Short mmCIF file of C-alpha atoms in Angstrom, two decimals:
data_model
loop_
_atom_site.label_atom_id
_atom_site.label_comp_id
_atom_site.label_asym_id
_atom_site.label_seq_id
_atom_site.Cartn_x
_atom_site.Cartn_y
_atom_site.Cartn_z
CA MET U 1 -23.36 -9.28 -15.97
CA ARG U 2 -21.68 -11.70 -17.51
CA CYS U 3 -18.62 -9.83 -20.14
CA PRO U 4 -19.32 -11.23 -23.88
CA LEU U 5 -16.01 -9.09 -24.44
CA PRO U 6 -12.04 -10.31 -23.34
CA LEU U 7 -10.69 -7.34 -21.49
CA ALA U 8 -7.90 -7.15 -23.61
CA ILE U 9 -10.65 -6.10 -26.32
CA TRP U 10 -11.69 -3.65 -24.23
CA PHE U 11 -8.50 -1.92 -23.38
CA SER U 12 -7.99 -1.67 -27.13
CA ARG U 13 -11.82 -0.27 -28.00
CA CYS U 14 -10.58 2.41 -25.07
CA PRO U 15 -9.57 5.72 -26.60
CA GLN U 16 -5.80 6.43 -26.24
CA MET U 17 -3.33 8.94 -24.82
CA PRO U 18 -2.68 11.53 -27.01
CA THR U 19 1.09 11.66 -27.41
CA GLY U 20 2.72 15.14 -25.73
CA LYS U 21 3.48 16.26 -22.30
CA GLY U 22 -0.20 17.11 -21.62
CA SER U 23 -0.86 12.89 -21.50
CA SER U 24 2.65 11.63 -18.85
CA SER U 25 1.41 9.09 -16.85
CA ILE U 26 3.34 7.48 -13.61
CA SER U 27 5.56 5.53 -16.78
CA SER U 28 6.98 9.18 -17.80
CA ASP U 29 7.60 10.39 -14.00
CA VAL U 30 9.53 7.03 -13.45
CA SER U 31 11.40 6.97 -16.14
CA SER U 32 12.60 10.52 -15.62
CA SER U 33 14.34 9.55 -12.24
CA THR U 34 15.40 6.15 -13.36
CA ASP U 35 18.33 5.25 -14.83
CA HIS U 36 18.54 2.91 -18.19
CA THR U 37 19.56 1.68 -21.36
CA PRO U 38 17.96 2.65 -24.14
CA THR U 39 17.09 -0.60 -26.60
CA GLN U 40 17.74 -1.20 -29.77
CA ALA U 41 15.36 0.30 -32.78
CA GLN U 42 12.31 -0.41 -33.57
CA LYS U 43 13.21 -2.70 -36.97
CA ASN U 44 16.31 -5.03 -34.78
CA VAL U 45 13.39 -5.91 -32.45
CA ALA U 46 10.86 -6.31 -35.08
CA THR U 47 13.31 -9.56 -36.87
CA SER U 48 14.09 -11.09 -32.84
CA GLU U 49 11.15 -10.53 -31.21
CA ASP U 50 11.22 -13.62 -29.44
CA SER U 51 14.83 -13.64 -27.87
CA ASP U 52 14.62 -9.74 -27.43
CA LEU U 53 11.10 -9.86 -25.65
CA SER U 54 12.35 -10.80 -22.01
CA MET U 55 15.68 -8.61 -22.29
CA ARG U 56 13.58 -5.65 -23.77
CA THR U 57 11.40 -6.34 -20.90
CA LEU U 58 13.71 -6.35 -18.16
CA SER U 59 15.43 -3.58 -19.46
CA THR U 60 12.49 -0.90 -19.98
CA PRO U 61 12.56 0.92 -16.84
CA SER U 62 8.78 0.74 -15.29
CA PRO U 63 6.70 0.96 -11.91
CA ALA U 64 9.06 -2.33 -11.34
CA LEU U 65 9.38 0.13 -8.71
CA ILE U 66 5.99 -0.82 -7.35
CA CYS U 67 5.12 -4.34 -9.61
CA PRO U 68 8.04 -6.28 -9.72
CA PRO U 69 9.70 -7.61 -12.45
CA THR U 70 8.05 -10.94 -12.82
CA LEU U 71 5.27 -9.12 -13.42
CA PRO U 72 5.94 -8.09 -17.37
CA GLY U 73 2.26 -6.63 -17.46
CA PHE U 74 2.82 -3.75 -15.37
CA GLN U 75 6.18 -1.89 -17.71
CA ASN U 76 6.70 0.95 -19.01
CA GLY U 77 9.27 3.73 -19.63
CA ARG U 78 9.79 6.74 -21.65
CA GLY U 79 7.98 6.55 -23.87
CA SER U 80 4.78 6.36 -23.03
CA SER U 81 4.22 9.51 -23.92
CA THR U 82 5.88 10.40 -27.25
CA SER U 83 5.42 7.58 -30.14
CA SER U 84 3.01 4.21 -31.23
CA SER U 85 6.66 2.81 -31.85
CA SER U 86 8.23 2.80 -28.34
CA ILE U 87 8.75 1.01 -25.39
CA THR U 88 5.10 1.38 -24.08
CA GLY U 89 3.44 0.10 -27.59
CA GLU U 90 5.91 -2.43 -27.25
CA THR U 91 5.06 -3.50 -24.16
CA VAL U 92 1.28 -2.37 -25.20
CA ALA U 93 1.49 -5.11 -27.26
CA MET U 94 3.72 -7.68 -25.99
CA VAL U 95 0.85 -7.97 -22.75
CA HIS U 96 -2.41 -7.09 -25.25
CA SER U 97 -1.19 -9.23 -28.41
CA PRO U 98 -3.84 -8.48 -32.08
CA PRO U 99 -5.69 -11.00 -32.97
CA PRO U 100 -5.31 -13.49 -34.85
CA THR U 101 -3.34 -12.77 -38.79
CA ARG U 102 -6.70 -15.74 -39.91
CA LEU U 103 -9.75 -13.01 -38.65
CA THR U 104 -8.62 -10.59 -41.60
CA HIS U 105 -8.46 -12.98 -44.89
CA PRO U 106 -10.05 -12.09 -47.55
CA LEU U 107 -12.80 -15.12 -47.37
CA ILE U 108 -13.80 -15.17 -43.85
CA ARG U 109 -16.70 -12.15 -43.46
CA LEU U 110 -16.94 -10.66 -39.33
CA ALA U 111 -20.88 -10.71 -39.03
CA SER U 112 -21.39 -7.43 -37.97
CA ARG U 113 -22.43 -7.66 -34.09
CA PRO U 114 -25.87 -6.22 -33.07
CA GLN U 115 -25.32 -3.53 -30.75
CA LYS U 116 -26.97 -4.90 -27.77
CA GLU U 117 -23.56 -7.85 -28.23
CA GLN U 118 -21.14 -4.73 -28.11
CA ALA U 119 -20.79 -4.37 -24.20
CA SER U 120 -17.77 -1.68 -24.33
CA ILE U 121 -16.35 -1.10 -20.23
CA GLU U 122 -16.82 2.48 -21.57
CA ARG U 123 -20.14 2.48 -21.21
CA LEU U 124 -19.97 1.89 -17.55
CA PRO U 125 -20.38 5.81 -15.29
CA ASP U 126 -16.90 7.38 -14.08
CA GLN U 127 -18.29 6.25 -10.20
CA SER U 128 -18.85 2.86 -11.25
CA MET U 129 -15.01 2.91 -12.34
CA VAL U 130 -13.73 4.99 -9.93
CA HIS U 131 -15.59 2.76 -7.28
CA ILE U 132 -14.03 -0.54 -9.40
CA PHE U 133 -10.23 1.15 -8.76
CA SER U 134 -11.57 1.48 -5.68
CA PHE U 135 -11.12 -2.58 -4.74
CA LEU U 136 -6.54 -2.47 -6.52
CA PRO U 137 -3.85 -2.25 -5.08
CA THR U 138 -0.95 0.52 -5.62
CA ASN U 139 0.30 -1.23 -8.11
CA GLN U 140 -2.39 -2.15 -10.53
CA LEU U 141 -4.15 0.64 -9.75
CA CYS U 142 -0.66 2.01 -11.72
CA ARG U 143 -1.29 -0.74 -14.28
CA CYS U 144 -4.96 1.10 -14.50
CA ALA U 145 -3.60 4.53 -15.80
CA ARG U 146 -1.68 3.19 -18.23
CA VAL U 147 -4.33 2.47 -20.72
CA CYS U 148 -6.34 5.39 -22.00
CA ARG U 149 -6.80 9.31 -21.35
CA ARG U 150 -10.16 7.43 -19.05
CA TRP U 151 -8.67 5.40 -17.06
CA TYR U 152 -6.00 7.62 -16.23
CA ASN U 153 -8.05 10.77 -15.32
CA LEU U 154 -9.56 8.32 -13.12
CA ALA U 155 -7.08 6.03 -11.69
CA TRP U 156 -5.46 9.82 -10.24
CA ASP U 157 -8.67 10.68 -8.19
CA PRO U 158 -8.06 11.95 -5.10
CA ARG U 159 -10.42 9.55 -3.41
CA LEU U 160 -8.40 6.00 -4.36
CA TRP U 161 -4.66 7.67 -2.93
CA ARG U 162 -6.03 7.91 0.11
CA THR U 163 -3.89 4.58 1.19
CA ILE U 164 -0.68 3.68 -0.50
CA ARG U 165 -0.19 0.02 0.18
CA LEU U 166 4.10 -1.32 -1.32
CA THR U 167 4.57 -5.03 -0.75
CA GLY U 168 7.31 -7.46 -1.31
CA GLU U 169 10.95 -7.73 -1.48
CA THR U 170 12.94 -6.83 -4.56
CA ILE U 171 10.11 -3.64 -4.82
CA ASN U 172 12.87 -0.25 -4.72
CA VAL U 173 10.39 1.39 -2.36
CA ASP U 174 12.30 4.24 -1.74
CA ARG U 175 12.32 5.27 -5.53
CA ALA U 176 8.20 4.39 -6.03
CA LEU U 177 7.54 6.16 -2.79
CA LYS U 178 8.95 9.62 -4.09
CA VAL U 179 7.45 8.50 -7.40
CA LEU U 180 4.31 8.45 -6.49
CA THR U 181 3.19 11.25 -3.56
CA ARG U 182 5.60 13.77 -6.76
CA ARG U 183 2.31 12.99 -8.42
CA LEU U 184 0.36 12.84 -6.30
CA CYS U 185 2.16 16.77 -5.01
CA GLN U 186 1.34 18.64 -8.70
CA ASP U 187 -2.33 19.54 -7.54
CA THR U 188 -0.88 20.80 -4.72
CA PRO U 189 3.51 21.30 -4.62
CA ASN U 190 4.91 19.67 -1.82
CA VAL U 191 2.53 18.74 -0.38
CA CYS U 192 -0.18 15.13 -0.63
CA LEU U 193 -2.62 16.33 1.13
CA MET U 194 -5.25 13.13 0.51
CA LEU U 195 -2.50 10.72 1.64
CA GLU U 196 -3.44 9.13 5.29
CA THR U 197 -2.04 6.26 5.03
CA VAL U 198 1.10 4.16 3.47
CA THR U 199 1.54 0.68 4.19
CA VAL U 200 5.39 -1.22 3.60
CA SER U 201 5.30 -3.54 5.08
CA GLY U 202 7.32 -6.35 4.58
CA CYS U 203 9.59 -4.34 2.17
CA ARG U 204 13.40 -4.87 3.35
CA ARG U 205 14.73 -2.61 0.92
CA LEU U 206 12.97 0.52 2.34
CA THR U 207 15.23 2.73 4.20
CA ASP U 208 15.54 6.06 5.92
CA ARG U 209 14.64 8.37 2.78
CA GLY U 210 12.03 6.51 1.77
CA LEU U 211 10.80 7.65 5.37
CA TYR U 212 12.02 11.23 4.74
CA THR U 213 10.32 11.66 1.62
CA ILE U 214 6.92 10.30 3.42
CA ALA U 215 7.15 13.41 6.30
CA GLN U 216 7.87 15.82 4.08
CA CYS U 217 5.23 15.29 1.71
CA CYS U 218 2.37 13.84 3.81
CA PRO U 219 1.64 15.93 6.92
CA GLU U 220 -1.37 14.73 6.77
CA LEU U 221 -0.19 10.98 7.74
CA ARG U 222 -2.07 8.93 10.37
CA ARG U 223 -1.89 4.78 9.94
CA LEU U 224 2.12 3.75 8.77
CA GLU U 225 3.44 0.17 8.97
CA VAL U 226 6.51 -0.40 8.46
CA SER U 227 6.93 -4.00 10.27
CA GLY U 228 9.91 -6.43 8.45
CA CYS U 229 11.76 -3.32 7.39
CA TYR U 230 15.29 -3.60 9.00
CA ASN U 231 16.74 -1.07 7.52
CA ILE U 232 14.78 2.09 9.10
CA SER U 233 16.48 4.05 11.55
CA ASN U 234 16.04 6.19 14.86
CA GLU U 235 15.70 9.38 12.98
CA ALA U 236 13.57 8.70 10.39
CA VAL U 237 11.06 7.62 12.43
CA PHE U 238 11.12 10.65 14.82
CA ASP U 239 11.04 12.32 11.47
CA VAL U 240 7.74 10.65 10.82
CA VAL U 241 6.32 11.41 13.99
CA SER U 242 7.71 15.06 14.31
CA LEU U 243 6.60 15.71 11.04
CA CYS U 244 2.56 14.07 10.74
CA PRO U 245 1.15 15.81 14.15
CA ASN U 246 -2.32 13.26 12.94
CA LEU U 247 -0.09 10.15 12.35
CA GLU U 248 -2.72 7.60 15.19
CA HIS U 249 -1.00 4.26 14.14
CA LEU U 250 2.47 3.22 13.98
CA ASP U 251 3.71 -0.40 13.46
CA VAL U 252 7.07 -0.93 13.42
CA SER U 253 7.86 -4.32 14.52
CA GLY U 254 10.45 -6.11 13.11
CA CYS U 255 12.25 -3.13 12.73
CA SER U 256 15.54 -3.59 15.03
CA LYS U 257 17.19 -1.00 14.71
CA VAL U 258 14.74 1.44 16.62
CA THR U 259 15.11 1.93 20.19
CA CYS U 260 12.85 4.92 21.26
CA ILE U 261 10.18 6.95 20.26
CA SER U 262 10.51 10.60 20.25
CA LEU U 263 10.77 13.66 18.82
CA THR U 264 13.27 15.40 16.70
CA ARG U 265 14.65 17.93 18.75
CA GLU U 266 14.28 20.24 16.16
CA ALA U 267 10.20 19.58 16.36
CA SER U 268 10.74 19.65 19.99
CA ILE U 269 11.94 23.69 20.46
CA LYS U 270 9.99 24.70 17.56
CA LEU U 271 6.28 22.46 18.54
CA SER U 272 6.50 22.76 22.05
CA PRO U 273 3.62 25.73 22.53
CA LEU U 274 1.46 23.55 20.07
CA HIS U 275 1.89 20.12 21.42
CA GLY U 276 3.26 19.95 24.51
CA LYS U 277 5.85 17.79 23.28
CA GLN U 278 3.24 15.29 22.58
CA ILE U 279 2.88 12.52 20.49
CA SER U 280 -0.94 11.33 19.17
CA ILE U 281 -0.09 7.89 18.42
CA ARG U 282 -2.84 5.99 20.29
CA TYR U 283 -1.18 2.80 18.43
CA LEU U 284 2.10 1.24 18.51
CA ASP U 285 3.47 -2.23 17.20
CA MET U 286 7.50 -2.37 18.99
CA THR U 287 7.20 -6.08 18.62
CA ASP U 288 10.73 -8.13 17.51
CA CYS U 289 12.38 -4.17 18.40
CA PHE U 290 15.24 -6.62 20.45
CA VAL U 291 17.72 -3.51 21.54
CA LEU U 292 14.72 -1.63 23.04
CA GLU U 293 15.42 -0.95 26.49
CA ASP U 294 13.63 0.25 29.50
CA GLU U 295 14.99 4.32 29.19
CA GLY U 296 13.49 4.37 25.84
CA LEU U 297 10.51 2.72 27.51
CA HIS U 298 10.81 5.36 29.45
CA THR U 299 11.38 8.38 26.36
CA ILE U 300 8.49 6.38 24.54
CA ALA U 301 5.52 6.72 27.56
CA ALA U 302 6.59 10.56 28.30
CA HIS U 303 6.23 11.54 24.55
CA CYS U 304 3.40 8.98 23.57
CA THR U 305 0.60 9.60 26.73
CA GLN U 306 -1.75 9.34 24.30
CA LEU U 307 -1.56 5.61 24.29
CA THR U 308 -4.30 2.93 24.31
CA HIS U 309 -2.85 -0.09 22.21
CA LEU U 310 0.95 -0.94 22.86
CA TYR U 311 2.73 -4.66 21.95
CA LEU U 312 5.93 -4.56 22.91
CA ARG U 313 6.56 -9.17 22.46
CA ARG U 314 9.59 -10.35 22.18
CA CYS U 315 11.78 -7.25 24.19
CA VAL U 316 13.93 -9.11 25.83
CA ARG U 317 15.64 -5.95 27.19
CA LEU U 318 12.61 -4.86 28.84
CA THR U 319 11.65 -5.03 33.28
CA ASP U 320 10.25 -4.26 35.14
CA GLU U 321 11.02 -1.25 35.19
CA GLY U 322 10.36 0.17 31.97
CA LEU U 323 6.94 -0.75 33.29
CA ARG U 324 6.75 1.56 36.11
CA TYR U 325 8.28 4.50 33.78
CA LEU U 326 4.78 3.58 31.01
CA MET U 327 1.95 3.11 34.04
CA VAL U 328 3.70 6.99 35.57
CA TYR U 329 3.04 8.33 31.74
CA CYS U 330 0.27 6.51 29.66
CA ALA U 331 -3.14 5.61 31.94
CA SER U 332 -5.35 5.08 29.24
CA ILE U 333 -3.18 1.76 27.64
CA LYS U 334 -6.51 -0.90 26.87
CA GLU U 335 -4.67 -3.29 25.34
CA LEU U 336 -0.98 -4.58 26.84
CA SER U 337 1.70 -7.42 25.34
CA VAL U 338 5.19 -7.88 27.33
CA SER U 339 4.89 -12.03 25.73
CA ASP U 340 8.76 -12.61 26.00
CA CYS U 341 9.54 -10.21 27.88
CA ARG U 342 11.54 -12.83 30.53
CA PHE U 343 12.54 -9.96 33.06
CA VAL U 344 8.83 -9.36 33.46
CA SER U 345 8.25 -10.62 36.90
CA ASP U 346 5.04 -10.08 39.85
CA PHE U 347 6.67 -6.68 40.50
CA GLY U 348 5.97 -5.64 36.99
CA LEU U 349 2.22 -7.11 36.76
CA ARG U 350 1.25 -4.62 40.42
CA GLU U 351 2.99 -1.99 38.30
CA ILE U 352 -0.17 -2.92 35.02
CA ALA U 353 -2.18 -3.49 38.21
CA LYS U 354 -2.94 -0.32 38.46
CA LEU U 355 -4.45 0.60 34.93
CA GLU U 356 -7.32 -0.75 36.52
CA SER U 357 -10.73 -0.90 34.62
CA ARG U 358 -9.28 0.57 31.60
CA LEU U 359 -6.98 -2.40 30.82
CA ARG U 360 -9.50 -5.15 28.65
CA TYR U 361 -6.08 -7.51 26.78
CA LEU U 362 -3.04 -8.38 28.88
CA SER U 363 -0.39 -10.93 26.93
CA ILE U 364 2.01 -12.06 29.78
CA ALA U 365 3.08 -15.53 27.71
CA HIS U 366 6.67 -16.89 28.57
CA CYS U 367 7.01 -14.77 31.42
CA GLY U 368 8.09 -16.84 32.39
CA ARG U 369 9.51 -14.86 36.73
CA VAL U 370 4.66 -14.17 36.97
CA THR U 371 3.46 -16.34 39.74
CA ASP U 372 -0.04 -16.58 41.32
CA VAL U 373 0.68 -13.46 43.00
CA GLY U 374 1.34 -11.19 40.45
CA ILE U 375 -1.57 -12.49 38.42
CA ARG U 376 -3.41 -11.60 42.24
CA TYR U 377 -2.63 -7.84 41.94
CA VAL U 378 -4.34 -7.77 37.79
CA ALA U 379 -7.44 -9.60 38.92
CA LYS U 380 -7.86 -7.64 41.47
CA TYR U 381 -7.41 -4.23 40.74
CA CYS U 382 -8.62 -5.70 36.14
CA GLY U 383 -12.00 -6.76 37.24
CA LYS U 384 -13.19 -5.62 33.21
CA LEU U 385 -10.67 -8.08 31.34
CA ARG U 386 -11.37 -10.31 28.33
CA TYR U 387 -8.41 -10.89 27.86
CA LEU U 388 -5.45 -13.23 29.01
CA ASN U 389 -2.82 -15.00 27.13
CA ALA U 390 -0.86 -16.79 30.77
CA ARG U 391 0.51 -19.71 28.12
CA GLY U 392 3.53 -20.48 29.90
CA CYS U 393 3.46 -18.88 32.99
CA GLU U 394 5.09 -22.49 35.07
CA GLY U 395 4.46 -20.14 38.53
CA LEU U 396 0.25 -19.74 38.23
CA THR U 397 -1.72 -22.62 40.29
CA ASP U 398 -5.18 -23.65 41.03
CA HIS U 399 -4.90 -20.75 43.41
CA GLY U 400 -3.68 -17.72 40.90
CA VAL U 401 -6.84 -19.40 38.62
CA GLU U 402 -9.50 -19.37 41.35
CA TYR U 403 -8.98 -15.57 42.13
CA LEU U 404 -8.86 -14.55 38.32
CA ALA U 405 -11.83 -16.49 37.92
CA LYS U 406 -13.83 -14.99 40.91
CA ASN U 407 -12.60 -11.72 40.18
CA CYS U 408 -12.85 -11.75 35.90
CA ALA U 409 -15.84 -12.93 35.82
CA LYS U 410 -16.86 -10.41 31.89
CA LEU U 411 -13.35 -13.20 30.89
CA LYS U 412 -14.30 -14.06 27.17
CA SER U 413 -10.22 -15.42 26.03
CA LEU U 414 -7.98 -17.79 28.46
CA ASP U 415 -4.35 -18.90 27.64
CA ILE U 416 -3.14 -21.62 30.30
CA GLY U 417 -1.78 -23.83 27.92
CA LYS U 418 1.56 -24.77 29.31
CA CYS U 419 1.04 -24.54 32.80
CA PRO U 420 1.24 -28.26 34.21
CA LEU U 421 0.67 -27.03 38.03
CA VAL U 422 -3.10 -26.05 36.48
CA SER U 423 -5.91 -29.06 37.14
CA ASP U 424 -9.28 -29.73 37.26
CA THR U 425 -9.51 -27.76 40.20
CA GLY U 426 -8.77 -24.77 38.59
CA LEU U 427 -10.78 -25.15 36.08
CA GLU U 428 -14.12 -26.55 37.52
CA CYS U 429 -13.57 -22.76 38.46
CA LEU U 430 -13.89 -21.12 35.53
CA ALA U 431 -16.12 -22.89 34.73
CA LEU U 432 -18.80 -21.67 37.67
CA ASN U 433 -18.05 -18.30 37.69
CA CYS U 434 -17.26 -17.37 33.50
CA PHE U 435 -20.60 -17.56 31.67
CA ASN U 436 -19.38 -15.83 28.34
CA LEU U 437 -15.68 -17.68 28.00
CA LYS U 438 -15.79 -18.24 24.45
CA ARG U 439 -12.09 -19.23 23.35
CA LEU U 440 -9.67 -21.76 26.21
CA SER U 441 -6.32 -23.12 25.55
CA LEU U 442 -4.85 -25.46 27.73
CA LYS U 443 -2.20 -26.85 25.62
CA SER U 444 0.34 -28.92 27.07
CA CYS U 445 -1.02 -29.02 31.22
CA GLU U 446 -0.87 -32.41 31.54
CA SER U 447 -2.77 -32.12 35.11
CA ILE U 448 -5.96 -31.46 32.71
CA THR U 449 -8.55 -34.74 32.34
CA GLY U 450 -11.36 -35.12 31.14
CA GLN U 451 -13.48 -34.27 34.39
CA GLY U 452 -12.79 -31.23 33.48
CA LEU U 453 -13.60 -30.00 30.21
CA GLN U 454 -16.88 -31.56 30.97
CA ILE U 455 -17.59 -29.51 33.66
CA VAL U 456 -16.83 -26.37 31.42
CA ALA U 457 -18.92 -27.80 28.63
CA ALA U 458 -22.16 -27.94 30.78
CA ASN U 459 -21.39 -24.76 32.12
CA CYS U 460 -19.89 -22.44 29.14
CA PHE U 461 -21.80 -22.77 27.41
CA ASP U 462 -20.77 -20.43 23.84
CA LEU U 463 -17.60 -22.06 23.67
CA GLN U 464 -16.67 -21.37 20.06
CA MET U 465 -13.02 -22.50 20.46
CA LEU U 466 -11.27 -25.05 23.06
CA ASN U 467 -7.19 -26.42 22.66
CA VAL U 468 -6.43 -29.60 24.48
CA GLN U 469 -3.34 -30.72 21.64
CA ASP U 470 -1.32 -32.71 24.41
CA CYS U 471 -3.50 -33.67 26.70
CA GLU U 472 -4.45 -36.39 28.47
CA VAL U 473 -8.48 -36.53 27.93
CA SER U 474 -9.83 -39.28 26.65
CA VAL U 475 -12.53 -39.17 23.42
CA GLU U 476 -15.53 -39.69 25.50
CA ALA U 477 -15.21 -36.31 26.65
CA LEU U 478 -13.69 -34.61 23.93
CA ARG U 479 -17.77 -35.84 22.68
CA PHE U 480 -19.09 -34.33 25.61
CA VAL U 481 -17.81 -31.17 24.60
CA LYS U 482 -18.99 -31.03 21.22
CA ARG U 483 -22.22 -32.12 22.21
CA HIS U 484 -22.86 -29.49 24.89
CA CYS U 485 -20.89 -26.38 22.90
CA LYS U 486 -22.04 -26.88 19.73
CA ARG U 487 -20.13 -24.87 17.84
CA CYS U 488 -16.76 -25.15 19.73
CA VAL U 489 -14.14 -25.56 17.60
CA ILE U 490 -11.74 -28.97 19.66
CA GLU U 491 -8.44 -28.20 18.92
CA HIS U 492 -6.79 -32.14 19.87
CA THR U 493 -3.98 -34.77 18.82
CA ASN U 494 -6.73 -37.77 19.46
CA PRO U 495 -6.97 -39.63 16.51
CA ALA U 496 -9.64 -41.91 18.08
CA PHE U 497 -12.16 -39.05 18.22
CA PHE U 498 -12.93 -36.84 14.17
#
């Protein structure tokens, strides 16, 4: 239903929050923990409104901690809970400007609107408002809390605060987390029981202090994503996994200072009778943790025995020995990625093959020491494999592809790009055994021709993606694929085919 009134008028019709300590908002919470320079008096602001606009906006302490300072709509300050002439009042006036002066001219009379046209947002029930707020990110939710008393109460509904998502390189994440957790701990002092997910990916200003806040206030945390926050260290991560026993999903990709996942020494001594010094993490992403070594992986495996998803992309110091440690403790892994781990060889794949039918996803892209021998190990014991990425494994030949196709008939996705020794012979065996294949990448396979593609298209009718970039394939072969696999998206570099 189209709303006849602009949102600014809706805001103006909402009953404003009365002043006083009882109506303090997140704005005053942030202000009380932030040093700032007092602004000029109201009369000075009125005389130089245009020239001082940017200065007053930047000097107003606000969830610029939560929202970048380039968004003036989310400014707040000490005056948010004092009087109408406060800084917050000025900010709201700047965001929602009053009607033009011509509307109040004595010669102009506004006709009274019929009752049916006064579609105020106040008419929506609380349940509907909470549902609408549930789609907002954290910074927008904090903005809504500053509109009026009703919106303040609805915006801080516990159901809306099971997740905190903060993004941006300039945001002061440590202070924002401190302010938010303090507000969420009002009903249960020092403990935030409803918060289950914290996502602060890409926030480079996040430090150990922010993670300490999460560890101390959020014992029910289940999911933590801090990818790209390269200022956090092992100690802060140890505190989180030690004080958040329900943590199942941890993403520390790009955190170059993280070299291990373990309990703190105090937690190991204190909690060992409860969970045997083990961590309940099931999903762990340590992509681009360049300093992770075999000994660190050994510690991770010994403490995180319930792992089912492990991603170690570009952990360039790992070797086959680290994978051996991993298989000793973590026998439930379903998805494993060791892409770009250049020291992983066929011996490492022999260890990975011990996962047997539990393994469904394996990525060994650009592991230059892997050959047909390692692929045979995986194919022989991991018969339920669904996804294999072997791009850049130049030691892979038609024999390895043939053995893989005959033993992993349920394969759905295969990437053997940049494997120059794979030819049409391997593709033919693949097409005659893996009828459920949906995604196939042959990028830069120099020995592939149109004949091999036609055999694949004639047998794999469910093919949805085919990558033949930088392959010597004719236009007729591509058209043949398109006729037989109508839903297939073909990625190619042939300008004659479109």
